[in-house]
Short mmCIF file of C-alpha atoms in Angstrom, two decimals:
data_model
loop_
_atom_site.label_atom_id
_atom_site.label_comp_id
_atom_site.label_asym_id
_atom_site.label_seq_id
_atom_site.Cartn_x
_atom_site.Cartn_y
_atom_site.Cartn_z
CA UNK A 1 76.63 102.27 78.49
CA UNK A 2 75.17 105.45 79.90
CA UNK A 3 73.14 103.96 82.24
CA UNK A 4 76.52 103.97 84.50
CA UNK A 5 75.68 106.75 86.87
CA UNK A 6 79.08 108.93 87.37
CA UNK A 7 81.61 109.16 89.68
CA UNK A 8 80.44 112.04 91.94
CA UNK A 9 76.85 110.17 91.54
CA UNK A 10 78.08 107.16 92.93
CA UNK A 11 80.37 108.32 95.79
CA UNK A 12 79.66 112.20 96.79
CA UNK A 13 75.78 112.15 96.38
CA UNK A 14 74.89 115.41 97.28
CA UNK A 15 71.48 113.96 98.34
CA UNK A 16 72.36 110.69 99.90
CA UNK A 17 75.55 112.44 101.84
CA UNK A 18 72.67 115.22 103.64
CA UNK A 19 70.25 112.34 104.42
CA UNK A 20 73.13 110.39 106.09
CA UNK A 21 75.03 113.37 108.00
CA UNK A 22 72.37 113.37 111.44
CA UNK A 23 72.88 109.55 111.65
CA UNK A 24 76.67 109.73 111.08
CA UNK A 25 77.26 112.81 113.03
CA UNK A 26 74.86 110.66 115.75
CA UNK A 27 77.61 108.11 115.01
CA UNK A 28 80.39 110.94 115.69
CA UNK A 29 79.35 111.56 119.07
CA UNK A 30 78.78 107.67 119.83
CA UNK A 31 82.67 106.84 118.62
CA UNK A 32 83.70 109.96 120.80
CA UNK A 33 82.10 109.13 124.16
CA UNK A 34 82.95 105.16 123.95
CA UNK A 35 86.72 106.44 122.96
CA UNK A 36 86.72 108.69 126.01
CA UNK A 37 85.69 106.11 128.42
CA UNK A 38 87.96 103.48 126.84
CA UNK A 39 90.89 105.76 127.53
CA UNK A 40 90.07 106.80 130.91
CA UNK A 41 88.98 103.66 132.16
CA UNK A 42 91.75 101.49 130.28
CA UNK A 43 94.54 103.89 131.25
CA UNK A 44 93.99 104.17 135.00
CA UNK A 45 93.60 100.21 135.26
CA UNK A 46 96.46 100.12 133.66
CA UNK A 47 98.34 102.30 136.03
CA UNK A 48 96.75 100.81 139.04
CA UNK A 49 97.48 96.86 137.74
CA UNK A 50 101.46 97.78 137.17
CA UNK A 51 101.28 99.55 140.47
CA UNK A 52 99.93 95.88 141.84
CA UNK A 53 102.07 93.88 139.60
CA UNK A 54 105.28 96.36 141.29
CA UNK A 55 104.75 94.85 144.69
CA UNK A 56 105.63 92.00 143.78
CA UNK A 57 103.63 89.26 145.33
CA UNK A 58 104.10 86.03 143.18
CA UNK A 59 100.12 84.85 143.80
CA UNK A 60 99.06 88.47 142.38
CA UNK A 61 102.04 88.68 139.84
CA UNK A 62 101.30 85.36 138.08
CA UNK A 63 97.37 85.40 137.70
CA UNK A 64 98.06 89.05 136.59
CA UNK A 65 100.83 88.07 134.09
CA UNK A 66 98.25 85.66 132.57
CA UNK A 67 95.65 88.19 132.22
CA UNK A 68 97.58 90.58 130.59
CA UNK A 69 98.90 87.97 127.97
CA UNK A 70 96.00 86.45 127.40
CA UNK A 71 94.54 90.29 126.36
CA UNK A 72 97.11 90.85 124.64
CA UNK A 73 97.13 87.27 122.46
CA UNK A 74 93.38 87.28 122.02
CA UNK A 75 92.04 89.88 118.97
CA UNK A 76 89.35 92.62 120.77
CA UNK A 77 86.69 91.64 117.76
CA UNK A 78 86.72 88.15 119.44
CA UNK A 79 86.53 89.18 122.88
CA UNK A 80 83.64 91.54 121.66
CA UNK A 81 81.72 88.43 119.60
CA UNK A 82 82.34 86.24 122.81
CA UNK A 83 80.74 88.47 125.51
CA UNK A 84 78.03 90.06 123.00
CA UNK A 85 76.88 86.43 122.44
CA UNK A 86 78.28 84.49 124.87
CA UNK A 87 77.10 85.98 128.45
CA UNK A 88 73.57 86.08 127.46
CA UNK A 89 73.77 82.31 128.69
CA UNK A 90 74.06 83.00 131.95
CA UNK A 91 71.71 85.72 132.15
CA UNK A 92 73.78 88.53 131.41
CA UNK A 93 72.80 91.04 128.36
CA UNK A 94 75.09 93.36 128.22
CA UNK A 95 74.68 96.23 124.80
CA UNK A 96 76.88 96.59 122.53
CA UNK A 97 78.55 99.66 123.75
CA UNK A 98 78.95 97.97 127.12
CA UNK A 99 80.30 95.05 125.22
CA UNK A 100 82.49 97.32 123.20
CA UNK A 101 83.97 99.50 126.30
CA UNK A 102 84.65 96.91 128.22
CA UNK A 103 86.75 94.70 126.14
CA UNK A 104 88.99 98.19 124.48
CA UNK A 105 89.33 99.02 127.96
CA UNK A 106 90.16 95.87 128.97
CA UNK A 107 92.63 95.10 125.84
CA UNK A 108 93.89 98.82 126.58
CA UNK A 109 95.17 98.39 130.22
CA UNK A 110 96.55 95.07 129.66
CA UNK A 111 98.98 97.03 127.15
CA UNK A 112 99.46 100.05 129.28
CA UNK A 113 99.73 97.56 132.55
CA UNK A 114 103.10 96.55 130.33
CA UNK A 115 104.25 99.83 129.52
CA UNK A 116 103.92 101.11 132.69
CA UNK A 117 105.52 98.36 134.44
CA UNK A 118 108.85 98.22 132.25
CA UNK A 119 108.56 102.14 132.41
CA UNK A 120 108.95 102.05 135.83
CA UNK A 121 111.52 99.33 136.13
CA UNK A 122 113.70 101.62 133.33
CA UNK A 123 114.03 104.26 136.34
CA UNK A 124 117.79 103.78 137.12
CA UNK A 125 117.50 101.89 140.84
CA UNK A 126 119.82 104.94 142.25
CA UNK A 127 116.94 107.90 141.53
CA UNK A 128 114.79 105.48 144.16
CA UNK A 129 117.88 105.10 146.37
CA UNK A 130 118.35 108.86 146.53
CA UNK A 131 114.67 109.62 147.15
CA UNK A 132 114.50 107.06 150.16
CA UNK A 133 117.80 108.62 151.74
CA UNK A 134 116.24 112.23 151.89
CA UNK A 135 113.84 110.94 153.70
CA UNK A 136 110.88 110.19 151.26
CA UNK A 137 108.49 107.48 151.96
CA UNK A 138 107.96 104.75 149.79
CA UNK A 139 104.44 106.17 148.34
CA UNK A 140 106.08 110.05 148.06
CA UNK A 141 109.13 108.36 146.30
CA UNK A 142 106.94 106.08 144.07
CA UNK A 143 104.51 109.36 143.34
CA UNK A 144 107.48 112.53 142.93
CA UNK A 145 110.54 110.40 141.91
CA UNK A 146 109.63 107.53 140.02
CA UNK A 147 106.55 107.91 138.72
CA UNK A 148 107.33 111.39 136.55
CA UNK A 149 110.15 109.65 135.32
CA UNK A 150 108.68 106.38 134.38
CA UNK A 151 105.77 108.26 132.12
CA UNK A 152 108.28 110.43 129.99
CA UNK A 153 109.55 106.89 128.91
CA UNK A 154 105.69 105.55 128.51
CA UNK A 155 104.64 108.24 127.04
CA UNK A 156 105.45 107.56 122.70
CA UNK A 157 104.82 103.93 123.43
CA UNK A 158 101.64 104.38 125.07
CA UNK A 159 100.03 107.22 122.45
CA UNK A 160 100.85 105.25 120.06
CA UNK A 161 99.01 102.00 121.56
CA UNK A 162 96.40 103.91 122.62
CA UNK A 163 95.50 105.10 119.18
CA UNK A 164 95.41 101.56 117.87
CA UNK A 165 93.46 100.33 120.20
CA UNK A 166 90.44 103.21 120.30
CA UNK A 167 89.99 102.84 116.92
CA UNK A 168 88.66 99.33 117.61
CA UNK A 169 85.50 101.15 118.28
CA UNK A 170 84.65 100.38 115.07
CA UNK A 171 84.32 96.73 116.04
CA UNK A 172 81.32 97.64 118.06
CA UNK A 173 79.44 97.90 114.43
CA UNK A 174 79.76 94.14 114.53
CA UNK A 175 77.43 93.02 117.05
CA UNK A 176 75.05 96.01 116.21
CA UNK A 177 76.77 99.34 117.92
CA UNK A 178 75.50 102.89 115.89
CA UNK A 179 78.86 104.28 116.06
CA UNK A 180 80.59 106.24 112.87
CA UNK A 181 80.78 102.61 111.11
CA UNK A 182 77.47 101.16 112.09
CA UNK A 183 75.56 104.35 111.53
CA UNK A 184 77.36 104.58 107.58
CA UNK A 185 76.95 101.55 106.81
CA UNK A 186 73.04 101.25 108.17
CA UNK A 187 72.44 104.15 105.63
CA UNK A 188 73.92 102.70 102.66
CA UNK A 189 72.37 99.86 102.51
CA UNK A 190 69.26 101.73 103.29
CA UNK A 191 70.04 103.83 99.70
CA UNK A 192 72.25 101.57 98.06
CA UNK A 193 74.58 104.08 97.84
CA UNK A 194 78.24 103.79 98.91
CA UNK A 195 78.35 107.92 99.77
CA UNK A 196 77.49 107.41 103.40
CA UNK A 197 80.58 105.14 103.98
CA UNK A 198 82.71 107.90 102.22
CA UNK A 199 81.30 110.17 104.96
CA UNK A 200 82.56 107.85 107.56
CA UNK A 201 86.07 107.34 106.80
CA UNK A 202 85.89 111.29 106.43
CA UNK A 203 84.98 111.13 109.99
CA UNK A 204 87.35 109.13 111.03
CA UNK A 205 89.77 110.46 109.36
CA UNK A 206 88.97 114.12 111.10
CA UNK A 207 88.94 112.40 114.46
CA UNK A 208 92.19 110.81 114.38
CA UNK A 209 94.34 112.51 112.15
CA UNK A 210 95.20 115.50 114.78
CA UNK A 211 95.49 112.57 117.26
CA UNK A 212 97.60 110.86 115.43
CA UNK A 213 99.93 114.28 114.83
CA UNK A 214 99.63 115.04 118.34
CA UNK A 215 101.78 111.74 118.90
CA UNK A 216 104.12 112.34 116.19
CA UNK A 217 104.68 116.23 118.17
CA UNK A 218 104.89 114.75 121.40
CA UNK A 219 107.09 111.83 120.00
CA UNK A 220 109.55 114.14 118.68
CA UNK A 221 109.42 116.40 121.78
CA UNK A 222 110.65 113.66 123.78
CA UNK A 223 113.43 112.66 121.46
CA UNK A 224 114.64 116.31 121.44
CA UNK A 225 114.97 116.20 124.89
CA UNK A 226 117.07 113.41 125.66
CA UNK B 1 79.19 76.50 137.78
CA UNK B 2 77.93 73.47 135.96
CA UNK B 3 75.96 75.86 133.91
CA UNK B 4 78.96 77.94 133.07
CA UNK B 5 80.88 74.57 131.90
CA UNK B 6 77.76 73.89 129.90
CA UNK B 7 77.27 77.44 128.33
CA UNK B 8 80.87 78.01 128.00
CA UNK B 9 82.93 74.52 127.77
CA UNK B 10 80.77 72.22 126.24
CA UNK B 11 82.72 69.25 125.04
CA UNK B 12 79.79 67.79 123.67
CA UNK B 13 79.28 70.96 121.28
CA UNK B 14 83.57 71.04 120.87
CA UNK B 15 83.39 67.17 119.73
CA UNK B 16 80.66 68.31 116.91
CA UNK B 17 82.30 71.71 116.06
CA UNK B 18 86.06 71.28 116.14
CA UNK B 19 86.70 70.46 112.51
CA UNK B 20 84.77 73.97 111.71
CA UNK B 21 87.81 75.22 113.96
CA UNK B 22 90.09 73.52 112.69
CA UNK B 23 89.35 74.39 109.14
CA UNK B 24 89.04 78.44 110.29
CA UNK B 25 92.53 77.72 112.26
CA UNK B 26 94.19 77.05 109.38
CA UNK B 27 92.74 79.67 107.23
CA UNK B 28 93.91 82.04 109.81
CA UNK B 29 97.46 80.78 109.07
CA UNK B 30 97.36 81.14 105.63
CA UNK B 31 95.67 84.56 105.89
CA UNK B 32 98.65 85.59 107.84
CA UNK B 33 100.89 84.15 105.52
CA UNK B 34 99.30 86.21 102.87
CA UNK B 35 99.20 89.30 104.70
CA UNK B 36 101.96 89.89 106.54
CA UNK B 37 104.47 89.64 103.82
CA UNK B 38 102.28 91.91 101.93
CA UNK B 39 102.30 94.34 104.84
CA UNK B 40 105.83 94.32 105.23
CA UNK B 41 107.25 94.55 101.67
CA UNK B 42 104.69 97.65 101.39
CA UNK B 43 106.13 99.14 103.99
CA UNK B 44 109.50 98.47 103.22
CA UNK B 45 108.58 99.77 100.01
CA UNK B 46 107.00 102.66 101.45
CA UNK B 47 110.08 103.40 104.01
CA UNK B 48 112.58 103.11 100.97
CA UNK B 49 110.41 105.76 99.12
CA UNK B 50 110.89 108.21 102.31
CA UNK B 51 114.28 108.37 101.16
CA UNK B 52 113.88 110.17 97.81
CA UNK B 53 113.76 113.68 98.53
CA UNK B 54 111.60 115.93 100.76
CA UNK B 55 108.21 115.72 98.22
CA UNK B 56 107.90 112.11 98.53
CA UNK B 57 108.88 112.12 102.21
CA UNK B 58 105.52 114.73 102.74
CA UNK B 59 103.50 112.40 100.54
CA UNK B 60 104.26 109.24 101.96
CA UNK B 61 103.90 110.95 105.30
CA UNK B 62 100.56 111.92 104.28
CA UNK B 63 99.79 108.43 103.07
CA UNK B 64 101.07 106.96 105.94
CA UNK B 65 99.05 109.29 108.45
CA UNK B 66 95.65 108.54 106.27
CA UNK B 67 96.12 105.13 106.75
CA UNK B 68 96.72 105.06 110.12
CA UNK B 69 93.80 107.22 110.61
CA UNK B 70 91.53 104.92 108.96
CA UNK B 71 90.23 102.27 111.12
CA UNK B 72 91.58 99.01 109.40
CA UNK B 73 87.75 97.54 109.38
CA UNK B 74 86.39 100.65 108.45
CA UNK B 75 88.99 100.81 105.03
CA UNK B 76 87.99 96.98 104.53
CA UNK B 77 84.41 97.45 104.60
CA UNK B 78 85.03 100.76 102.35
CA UNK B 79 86.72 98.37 99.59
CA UNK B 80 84.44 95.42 100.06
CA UNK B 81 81.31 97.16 99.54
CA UNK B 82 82.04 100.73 98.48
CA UNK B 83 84.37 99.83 95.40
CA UNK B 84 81.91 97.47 93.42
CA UNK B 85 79.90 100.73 92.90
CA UNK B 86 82.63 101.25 90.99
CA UNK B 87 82.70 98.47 89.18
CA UNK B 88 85.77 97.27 90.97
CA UNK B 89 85.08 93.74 92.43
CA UNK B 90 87.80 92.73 94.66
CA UNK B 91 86.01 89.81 96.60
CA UNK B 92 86.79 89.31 99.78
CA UNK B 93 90.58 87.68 99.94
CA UNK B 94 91.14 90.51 97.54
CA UNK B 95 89.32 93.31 100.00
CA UNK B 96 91.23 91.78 102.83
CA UNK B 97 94.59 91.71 101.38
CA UNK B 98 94.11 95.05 99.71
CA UNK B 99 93.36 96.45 103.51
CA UNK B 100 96.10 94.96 104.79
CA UNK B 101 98.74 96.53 101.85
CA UNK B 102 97.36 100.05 102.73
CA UNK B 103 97.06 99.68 106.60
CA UNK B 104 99.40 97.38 107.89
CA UNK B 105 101.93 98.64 105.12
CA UNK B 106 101.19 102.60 106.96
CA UNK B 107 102.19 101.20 110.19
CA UNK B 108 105.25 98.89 108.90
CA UNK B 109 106.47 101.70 107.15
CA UNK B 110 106.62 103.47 110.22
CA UNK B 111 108.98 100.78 111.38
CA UNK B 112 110.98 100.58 109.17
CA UNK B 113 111.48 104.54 108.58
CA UNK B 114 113.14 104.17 112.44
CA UNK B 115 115.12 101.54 112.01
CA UNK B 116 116.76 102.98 108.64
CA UNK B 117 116.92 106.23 110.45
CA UNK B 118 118.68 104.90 113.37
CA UNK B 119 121.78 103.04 111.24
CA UNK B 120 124.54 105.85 110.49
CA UNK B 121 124.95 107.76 107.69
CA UNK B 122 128.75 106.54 106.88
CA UNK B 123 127.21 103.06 106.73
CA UNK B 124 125.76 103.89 103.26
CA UNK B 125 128.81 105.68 102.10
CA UNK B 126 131.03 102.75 103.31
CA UNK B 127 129.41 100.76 101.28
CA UNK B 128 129.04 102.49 98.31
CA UNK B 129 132.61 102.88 98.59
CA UNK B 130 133.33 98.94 99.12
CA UNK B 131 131.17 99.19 94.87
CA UNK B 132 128.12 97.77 96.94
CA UNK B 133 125.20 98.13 94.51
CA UNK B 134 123.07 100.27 96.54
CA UNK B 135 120.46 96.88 96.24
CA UNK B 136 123.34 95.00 98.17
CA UNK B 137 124.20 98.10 99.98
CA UNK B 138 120.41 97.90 101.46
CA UNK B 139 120.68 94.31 101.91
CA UNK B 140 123.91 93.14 103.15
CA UNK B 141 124.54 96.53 105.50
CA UNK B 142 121.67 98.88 106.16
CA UNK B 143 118.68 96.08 106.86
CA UNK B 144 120.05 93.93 108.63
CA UNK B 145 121.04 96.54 111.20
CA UNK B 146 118.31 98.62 110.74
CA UNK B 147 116.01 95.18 111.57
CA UNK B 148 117.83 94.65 114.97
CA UNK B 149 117.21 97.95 116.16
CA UNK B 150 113.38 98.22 115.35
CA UNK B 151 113.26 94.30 115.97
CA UNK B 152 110.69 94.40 119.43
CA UNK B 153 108.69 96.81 116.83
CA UNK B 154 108.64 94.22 114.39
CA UNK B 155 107.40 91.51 116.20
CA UNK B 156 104.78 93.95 117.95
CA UNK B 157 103.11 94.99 114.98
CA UNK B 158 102.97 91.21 112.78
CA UNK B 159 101.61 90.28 116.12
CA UNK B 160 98.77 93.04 115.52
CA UNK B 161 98.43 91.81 111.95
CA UNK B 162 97.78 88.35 112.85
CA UNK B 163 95.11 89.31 115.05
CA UNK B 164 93.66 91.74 112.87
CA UNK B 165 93.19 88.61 110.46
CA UNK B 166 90.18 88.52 112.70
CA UNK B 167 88.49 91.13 110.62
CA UNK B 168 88.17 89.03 107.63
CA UNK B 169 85.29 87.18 109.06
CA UNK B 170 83.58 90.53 108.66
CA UNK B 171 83.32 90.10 104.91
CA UNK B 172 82.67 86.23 105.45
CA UNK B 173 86.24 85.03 105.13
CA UNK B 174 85.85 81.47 106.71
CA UNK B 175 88.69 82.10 108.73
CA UNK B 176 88.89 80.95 112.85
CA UNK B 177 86.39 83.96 114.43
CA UNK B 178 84.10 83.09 111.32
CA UNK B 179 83.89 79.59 111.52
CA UNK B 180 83.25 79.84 115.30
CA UNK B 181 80.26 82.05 115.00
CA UNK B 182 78.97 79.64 112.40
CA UNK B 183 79.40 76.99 115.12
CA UNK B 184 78.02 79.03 118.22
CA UNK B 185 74.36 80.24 115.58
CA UNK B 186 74.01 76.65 114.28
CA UNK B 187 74.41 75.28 118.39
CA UNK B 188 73.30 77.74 120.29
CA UNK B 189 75.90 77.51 122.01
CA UNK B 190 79.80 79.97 123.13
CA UNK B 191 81.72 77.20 123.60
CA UNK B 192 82.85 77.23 119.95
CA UNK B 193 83.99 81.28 120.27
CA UNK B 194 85.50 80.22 123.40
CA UNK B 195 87.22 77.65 121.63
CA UNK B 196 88.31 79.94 119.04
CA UNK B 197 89.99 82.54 121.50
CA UNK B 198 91.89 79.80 123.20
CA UNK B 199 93.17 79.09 120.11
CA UNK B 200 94.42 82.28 119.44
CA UNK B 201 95.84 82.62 122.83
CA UNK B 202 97.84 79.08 122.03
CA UNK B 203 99.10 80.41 118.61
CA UNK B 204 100.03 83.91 119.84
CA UNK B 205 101.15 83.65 123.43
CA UNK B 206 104.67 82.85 122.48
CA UNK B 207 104.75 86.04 120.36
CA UNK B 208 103.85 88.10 123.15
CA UNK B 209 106.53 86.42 125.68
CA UNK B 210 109.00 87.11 123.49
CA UNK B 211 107.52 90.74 122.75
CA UNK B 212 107.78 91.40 126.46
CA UNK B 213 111.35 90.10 126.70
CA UNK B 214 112.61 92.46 123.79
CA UNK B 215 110.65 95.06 125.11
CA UNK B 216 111.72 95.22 128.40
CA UNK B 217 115.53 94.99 127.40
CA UNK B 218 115.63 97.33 125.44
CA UNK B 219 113.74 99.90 127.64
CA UNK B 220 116.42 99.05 130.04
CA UNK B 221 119.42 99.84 127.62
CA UNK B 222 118.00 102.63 126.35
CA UNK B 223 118.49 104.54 129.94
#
């Protein structure tokens, strides 16, 4: 059978590969700017909700708790699929990087509201004892004592999480986003070729990987200090 | 708000579409009872390979790293419709379950790397000396300890898997998030995704109590 096309045909077209690198690299800077804005934005909710959650008022606590778990319980490509086609119903069209950024971020500072929270309650009780007796008020003691503390603990759990959880940008390709995914897979079955997809887990796979080794250095940092 | 109830919890659209969830609900189970043993005896696997020598620590490391890289859908969509090219036709149960091995069996590796790191050295030795086989060695000493340390780590990442199961709908698994978009295009209707994500919540909130629980404890001991 030599109508099989090879190997390299198939999977590293030269052609198909240069026809699909502006839409992927398009794609690139799409993934980049929605993973930014998911980490910013789910990160300092996070911080600010376990801040909240720390002052411990039961009718802020328990709605919060509830929130939280039910973020946690519920997969992001749901949440994504139920806004994206859900709020349309009530005269809301949001796009599908909206849609996309909003539930990451949202899924995102649900899990750093929990790491941040049992982070800070880790910080041995005297190191907030100490800080009050010199004189500290309870905002300079949360900010210089506890806080610095609390993060060096947060810190491997929260990379790691983090990580996960931006590269469920690649569930915006679901309801229609052009991200790395969308973009790849919007060219091959434009030329039937499976080369653009290759091209995409490349991409991926240079966006994360020092990411990913970054965590593993700062990881190991933190255990060498102990 | 009586447009909200009707948009969002319709129990006029639930009556017509639960069966569809029902059916995806349990596929979702047995999805999970497919993958997550697969996930965790590849990792196992994996973690046990770390073992031998420095070359196959790098490699696995490098495998490991790859396929944590790799967004899971991304490396399902790449064997569902970049491998019949070819000529290797997995189908979708196949596709998924194949994703799963390499992904979740990256990240359970992980796992269980820590936990075996974590249980002493002399434990091995002991039992090697007690004429352990080192099969019996691995499971009557070093696992189970190695499991209780890594334990809140455990539970955290099946948890992941079984919400990753969501992906499968991608490749038209008829699995819960499938089944409900089927429901919400044929009605016009959310309250069958709605439906679907409260359903997840039920099956999963338990998980994630008792995730928080281990979690917090052993932050706590660990200071």
């Amino acid at each position: 059978m030599s109508e099989q096309p090879g190997f390299l045909f198939t999977f590293f077209n030269t052609r198909v590969l240069l026809a699909a690198l502006p839409e992927v690299a398009k794609g690139f800077l799409l993934t980049v700017e929605l993973a930014l804005l998911v980490v910013a934005s789910g990160l300092a909710i996070g911080l600010l909700a376990a801040m909240l959650r720390l002052g411990g008022r039961w009718w802020i606590n328990l709605p919060l708790i509830f929130v939280v778990d039910l973020l946690r319980a519920v997969p992001p490509l749901v949440i994504i699929v139920l806004l994206f086609f859900g709020l349309p119903s009530l005269d809301v069209e949001l796009s599908a990087f909206v849609t996309t950024w909003i539930t990451l971020a949202a899924v995102l500072a649900a899990f750093a509201e929990e790491i941040f929270w049992a982070s800070i309650r880790a910080v041995p009780k005297g190191q907030k004892e100490a800080a009050r007796s010199l004189g500290l008020g309870a905002l300079q003691t949360l900010l210089l004592v506890t806080l610095p503390q609390a993060l060096r603990i947060a810190v491997p759990p929260l990379t790691n999480r983090t990580i996960a959880i931006v590269k469920g940008t690649a569930f915006g390709s679901v309801v229609g986003l052009s991200d790395i995914l969308g973009a790849a897979q919007s060219v091959t079955s434009f030329t039937a070729n499976p080369s653009p997809l290759i091209l995409g887990a490349a991409a991926y796979v240079v966006l994360f990987t020092p990411i990913i080794l970054l965590a593993r250095w700062i990881e190991s940092r933190l255990a060498w200090s102990h | 708000m009586a447009d909200f109830a009707e948009a969002f919890l319709n129990l006029g659209i639930l009556s017509e579409a639960w069966w569809l969830l029902a059916m995806g609900a349990g596929r979702t189970i047995a999805l999970s009872l497919l993958v997550v043993p697969i996930g965790l005896a590849a990792g196992l696997g994996l973690a046990l390979l770390c073992r031998r020598g420095p070359a196959i620590r790098r490699a696995t490391a490098l495998f490991v790293d790859l396929f944590r890289a790799l967004p899971p859908l991304v490396l399902l969509i790449l064997l569902y419709a970049g491998l019949p090219f070819a000529g290797i036709n997995l189908g979708a149960w196949g596709s998924v379950a194949a994703c799963f091995l390499l992904n979740s069996g990256a990240y359970y590796c992980e796992v269980f790397r820590a936990g075996l790191k974590g249980v002493p050295l002399g434990q091995e030795d002991a039992a090697a000396a007690l004429g352990l086989r080192p099969v019996q060695a691995l499971r009557l000493v070093l696992l189970p300890q190695a499991v209780r340390l890594v334990l809140p780590d455990l539970v955290s990442n099946t948890l992941e898997v079984v919400k990753l199961t969501s992906i499968a709908s991608v490749v038209s698994v008829a699995e819960l998030l499938f089944q409900a978009r089927q429901a919400q295009s044929i009605t016009y209707n959310a309250t069958p995704i709605v439906a679907a994500a409260l359903t997840y919540f039920v099956l999963l909130w338990p998980l994630v109590r008792i995730l928080s629980r281990l979690e917090e404890a052993r932050l706590r001991s660990s200071r």
